[in-house]
PDB file of C-alpha atoms in Angstrom:
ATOM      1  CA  UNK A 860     -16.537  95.286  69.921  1.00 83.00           C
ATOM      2  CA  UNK A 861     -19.242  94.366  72.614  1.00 90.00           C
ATOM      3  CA  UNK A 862     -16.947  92.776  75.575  1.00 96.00           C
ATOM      4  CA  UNK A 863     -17.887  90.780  78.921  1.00 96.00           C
ATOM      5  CA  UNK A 864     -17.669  93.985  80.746  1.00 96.00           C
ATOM      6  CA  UNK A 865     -20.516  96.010  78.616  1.00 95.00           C
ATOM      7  CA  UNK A 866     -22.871  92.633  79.117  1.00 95.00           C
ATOM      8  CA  UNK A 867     -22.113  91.785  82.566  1.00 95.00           C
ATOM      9  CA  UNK A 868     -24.503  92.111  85.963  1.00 91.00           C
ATOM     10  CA  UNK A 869     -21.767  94.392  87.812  1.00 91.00           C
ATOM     11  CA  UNK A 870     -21.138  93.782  91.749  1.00 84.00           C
ATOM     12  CA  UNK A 871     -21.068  90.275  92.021  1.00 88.00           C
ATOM     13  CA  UNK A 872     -20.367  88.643  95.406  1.00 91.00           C
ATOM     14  CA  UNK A 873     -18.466  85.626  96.433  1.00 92.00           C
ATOM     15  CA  UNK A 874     -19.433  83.232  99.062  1.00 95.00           C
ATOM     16  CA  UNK A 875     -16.642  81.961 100.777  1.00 96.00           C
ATOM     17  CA  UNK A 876     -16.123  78.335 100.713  1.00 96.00           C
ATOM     18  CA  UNK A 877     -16.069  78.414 104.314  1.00 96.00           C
ATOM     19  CA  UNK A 878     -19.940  79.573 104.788  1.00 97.00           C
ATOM     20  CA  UNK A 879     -22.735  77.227 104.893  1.00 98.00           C
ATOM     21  CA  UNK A 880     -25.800  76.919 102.416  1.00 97.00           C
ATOM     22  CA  UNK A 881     -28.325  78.275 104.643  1.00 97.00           C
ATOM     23  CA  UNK A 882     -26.232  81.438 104.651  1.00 97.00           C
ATOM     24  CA  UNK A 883     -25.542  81.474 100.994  1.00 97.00           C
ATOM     25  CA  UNK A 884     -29.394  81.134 100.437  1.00 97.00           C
ATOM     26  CA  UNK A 885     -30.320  84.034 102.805  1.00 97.00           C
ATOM     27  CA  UNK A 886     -27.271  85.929 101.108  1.00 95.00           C
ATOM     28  CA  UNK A 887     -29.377  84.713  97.276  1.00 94.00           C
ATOM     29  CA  UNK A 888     -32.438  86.068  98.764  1.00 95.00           C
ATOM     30  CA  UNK A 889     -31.309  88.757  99.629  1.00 94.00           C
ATOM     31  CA  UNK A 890     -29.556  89.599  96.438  1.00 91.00           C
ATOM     32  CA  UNK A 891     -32.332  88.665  94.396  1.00 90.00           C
ATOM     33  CA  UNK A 892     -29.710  86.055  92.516  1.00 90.00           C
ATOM     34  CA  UNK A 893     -29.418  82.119  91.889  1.00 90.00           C
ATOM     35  CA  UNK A 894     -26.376  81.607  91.793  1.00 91.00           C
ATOM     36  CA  UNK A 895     -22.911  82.899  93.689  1.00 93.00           C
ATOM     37  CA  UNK A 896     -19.118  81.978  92.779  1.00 94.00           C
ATOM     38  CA  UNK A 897     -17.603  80.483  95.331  1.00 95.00           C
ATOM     39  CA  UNK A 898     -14.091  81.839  96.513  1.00 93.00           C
ATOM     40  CA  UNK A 899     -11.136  80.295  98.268  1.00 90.00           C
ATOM     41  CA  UNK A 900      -9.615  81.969 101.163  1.00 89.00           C
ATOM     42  CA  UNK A 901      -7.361  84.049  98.543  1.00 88.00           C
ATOM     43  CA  UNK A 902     -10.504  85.037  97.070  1.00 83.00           C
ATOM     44  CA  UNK A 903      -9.824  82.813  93.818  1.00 87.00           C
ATOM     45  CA  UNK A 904     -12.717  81.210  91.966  1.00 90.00           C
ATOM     46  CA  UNK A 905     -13.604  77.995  93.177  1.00 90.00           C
ATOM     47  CA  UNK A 906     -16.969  77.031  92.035  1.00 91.00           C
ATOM     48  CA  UNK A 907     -19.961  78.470  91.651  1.00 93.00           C
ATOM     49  CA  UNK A 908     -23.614  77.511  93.957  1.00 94.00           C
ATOM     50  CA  UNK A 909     -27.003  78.057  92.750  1.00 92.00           C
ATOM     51  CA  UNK A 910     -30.487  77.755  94.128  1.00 94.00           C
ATOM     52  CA  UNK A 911     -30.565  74.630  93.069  1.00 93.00           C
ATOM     53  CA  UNK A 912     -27.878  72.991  94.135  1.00 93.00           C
ATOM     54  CA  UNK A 913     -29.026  73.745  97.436  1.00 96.00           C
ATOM     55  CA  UNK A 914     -32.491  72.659  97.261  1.00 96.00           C
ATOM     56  CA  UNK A 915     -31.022  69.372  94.891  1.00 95.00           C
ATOM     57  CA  UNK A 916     -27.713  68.715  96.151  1.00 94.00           C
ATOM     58  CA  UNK A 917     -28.445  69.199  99.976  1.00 95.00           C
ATOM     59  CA  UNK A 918     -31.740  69.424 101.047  1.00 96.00           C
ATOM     60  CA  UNK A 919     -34.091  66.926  98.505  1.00 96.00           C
ATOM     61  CA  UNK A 920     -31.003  64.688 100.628  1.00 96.00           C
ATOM     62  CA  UNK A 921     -31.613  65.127 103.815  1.00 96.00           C
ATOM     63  CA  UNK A 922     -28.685  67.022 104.524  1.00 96.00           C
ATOM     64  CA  UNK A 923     -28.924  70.137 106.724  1.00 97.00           C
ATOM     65  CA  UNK A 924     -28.299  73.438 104.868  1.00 97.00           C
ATOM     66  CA  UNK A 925     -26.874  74.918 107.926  1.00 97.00           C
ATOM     67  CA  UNK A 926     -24.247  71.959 108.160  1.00 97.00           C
ATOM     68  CA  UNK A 927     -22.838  71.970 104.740  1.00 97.00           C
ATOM     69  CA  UNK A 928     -20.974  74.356 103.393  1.00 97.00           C
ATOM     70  CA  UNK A 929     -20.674  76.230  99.502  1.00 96.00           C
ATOM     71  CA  UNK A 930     -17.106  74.409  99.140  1.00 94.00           C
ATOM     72  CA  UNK A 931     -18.759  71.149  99.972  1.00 94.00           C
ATOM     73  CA  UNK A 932     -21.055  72.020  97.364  1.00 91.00           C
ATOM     74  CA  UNK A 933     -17.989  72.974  94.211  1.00 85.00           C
ATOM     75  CA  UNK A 934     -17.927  70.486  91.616  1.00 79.00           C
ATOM     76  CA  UNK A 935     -15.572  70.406  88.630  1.00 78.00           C
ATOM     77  CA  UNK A 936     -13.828  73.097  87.426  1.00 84.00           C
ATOM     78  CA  UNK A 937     -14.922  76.525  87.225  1.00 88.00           C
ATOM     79  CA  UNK A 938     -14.898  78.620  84.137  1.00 93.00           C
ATOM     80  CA  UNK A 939     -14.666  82.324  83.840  1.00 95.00           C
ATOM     81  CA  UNK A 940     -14.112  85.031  81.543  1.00 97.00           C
ATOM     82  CA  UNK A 941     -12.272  88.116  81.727  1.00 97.00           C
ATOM     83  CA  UNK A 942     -13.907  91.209  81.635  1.00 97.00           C
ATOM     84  CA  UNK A 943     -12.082  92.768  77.872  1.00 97.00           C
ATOM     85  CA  UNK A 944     -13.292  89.218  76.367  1.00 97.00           C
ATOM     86  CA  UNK A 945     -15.303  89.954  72.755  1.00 95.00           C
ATOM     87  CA  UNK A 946     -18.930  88.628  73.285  1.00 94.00           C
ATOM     88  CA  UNK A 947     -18.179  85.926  71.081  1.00 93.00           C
ATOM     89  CA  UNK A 948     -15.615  84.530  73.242  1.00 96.00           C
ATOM     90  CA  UNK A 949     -18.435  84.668  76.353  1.00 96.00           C
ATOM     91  CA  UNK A 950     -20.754  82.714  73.872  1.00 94.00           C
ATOM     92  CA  UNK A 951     -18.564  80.132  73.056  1.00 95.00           C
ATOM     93  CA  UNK A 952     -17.205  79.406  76.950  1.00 95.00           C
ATOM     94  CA  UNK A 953     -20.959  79.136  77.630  1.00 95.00           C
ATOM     95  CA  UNK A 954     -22.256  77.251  75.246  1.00 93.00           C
ATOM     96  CA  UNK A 955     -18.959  74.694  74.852  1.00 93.00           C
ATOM     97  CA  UNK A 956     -19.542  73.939  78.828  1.00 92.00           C
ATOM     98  CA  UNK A 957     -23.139  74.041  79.068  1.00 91.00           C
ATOM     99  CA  UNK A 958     -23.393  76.739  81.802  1.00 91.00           C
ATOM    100  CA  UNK A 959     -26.052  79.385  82.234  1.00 91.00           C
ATOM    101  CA  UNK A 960     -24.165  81.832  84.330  1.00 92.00           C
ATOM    102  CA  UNK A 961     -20.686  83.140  83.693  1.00 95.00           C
ATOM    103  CA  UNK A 962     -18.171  85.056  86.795  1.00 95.00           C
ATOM    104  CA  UNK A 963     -16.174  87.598  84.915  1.00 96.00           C
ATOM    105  CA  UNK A 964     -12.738  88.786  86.322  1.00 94.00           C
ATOM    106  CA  UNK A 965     -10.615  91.655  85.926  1.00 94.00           C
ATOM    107  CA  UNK A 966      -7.458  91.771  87.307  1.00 91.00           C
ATOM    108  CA  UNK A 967      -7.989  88.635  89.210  1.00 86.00           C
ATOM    109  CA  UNK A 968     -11.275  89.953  91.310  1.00 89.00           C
ATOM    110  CA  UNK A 969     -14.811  89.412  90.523  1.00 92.00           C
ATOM    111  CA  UNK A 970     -16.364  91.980  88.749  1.00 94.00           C
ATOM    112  CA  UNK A 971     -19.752  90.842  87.510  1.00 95.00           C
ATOM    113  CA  UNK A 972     -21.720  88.050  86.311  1.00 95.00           C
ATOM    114  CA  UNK A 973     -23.318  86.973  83.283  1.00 96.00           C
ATOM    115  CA  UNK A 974     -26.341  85.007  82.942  1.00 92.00           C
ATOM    116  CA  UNK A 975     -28.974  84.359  80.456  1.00 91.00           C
ATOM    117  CA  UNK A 976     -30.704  87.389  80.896  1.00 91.00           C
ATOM    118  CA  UNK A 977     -27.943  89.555  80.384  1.00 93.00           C
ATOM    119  CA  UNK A 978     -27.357  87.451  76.809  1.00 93.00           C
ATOM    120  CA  UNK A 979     -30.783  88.392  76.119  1.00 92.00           C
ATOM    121  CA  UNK A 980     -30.590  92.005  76.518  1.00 93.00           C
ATOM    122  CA  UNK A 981     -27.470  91.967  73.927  1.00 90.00           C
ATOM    123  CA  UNK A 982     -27.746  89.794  71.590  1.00 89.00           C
ATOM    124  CA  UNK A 983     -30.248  89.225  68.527  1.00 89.00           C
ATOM    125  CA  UNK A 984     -33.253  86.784  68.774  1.00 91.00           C
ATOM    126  CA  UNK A 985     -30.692  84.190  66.238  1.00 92.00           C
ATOM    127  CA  UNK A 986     -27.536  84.591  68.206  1.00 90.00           C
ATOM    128  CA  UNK A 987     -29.890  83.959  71.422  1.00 90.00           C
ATOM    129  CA  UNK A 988     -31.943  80.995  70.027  1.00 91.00           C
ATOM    130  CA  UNK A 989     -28.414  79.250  68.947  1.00 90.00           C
ATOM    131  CA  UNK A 990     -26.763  79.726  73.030  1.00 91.00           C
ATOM    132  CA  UNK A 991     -30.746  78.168  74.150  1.00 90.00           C
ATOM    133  CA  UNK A 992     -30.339  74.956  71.621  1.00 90.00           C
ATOM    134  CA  UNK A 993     -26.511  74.240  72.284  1.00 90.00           C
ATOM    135  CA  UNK A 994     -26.622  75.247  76.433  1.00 89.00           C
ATOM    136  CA  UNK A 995     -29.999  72.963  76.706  1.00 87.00           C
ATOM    137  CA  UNK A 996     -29.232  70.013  74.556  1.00 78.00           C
ATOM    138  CA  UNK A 997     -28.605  66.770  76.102  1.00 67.00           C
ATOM    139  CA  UNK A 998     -26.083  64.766  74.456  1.00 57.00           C
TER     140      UNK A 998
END
């Protein structure tokens, strides 16, 4: 059985809710990520924040990237998975939501991520071409 831990980007960091986007960008950049879960101030999963939702949400606005901060930026509930989950079980929270990146847990801390290119380096061209169809469509 192929699990959330085998596929997952290990040594994923939160951004605090607290820090502001300009930060969280620098923190991307420096990374070489686009996205970073967002944690509370008891380190639970609030959110997540991606490139784009800085360059979207704050700054195509006007807003001032060093004046708004990652919580300011959560929306909706944030899924996860935990790290013993069967692949199948990572699929289906993906594709069910829509979302192209994936915090896994393990004993209640952040262990890794999973994103689309970690799919693609497990799973067959099929299983791959069915997450694209049902994570893209509109509707």
């Amino acid at each position: 059985m192929t699990t959330a831990g085998d596929i997952m980007h290990a040594g994923a960091q939160w951004i605090p809710a607290t820090e502001t986007l300009d930060r969280a960008a620098q923190l991307m950049a420096r990374l070489n990520v686009g996205a970073l879960p967002i944690s509370d101030k008891t380190e639970r999963l609030c959110g997540i924040l991606t490139d784009r939702d800085i360059v979207v949400g704050c700054v195509a606005k006007g807003h001032n990237p060093s004046k708004v901060t990652a919580g300011e930026m959560a929306q909706g509930t944030p899924r996860w998975i935990d790290a013993g989950a069967d692949v199948s079980e990572v699929l289906e929270e993906m594709e069910s939501h829509q979302i192209r990146r994936l915090p896994v847990i393990r004993n209640k801390k952040l262990v890794g991520m999973i994103s689309e290119a970690d799919l693609a380096k497990h799973l067959t061209d099929r299983q791959m071409a069915d997450f694209v169809e049902k994570v893209y469509a509109r509707g």
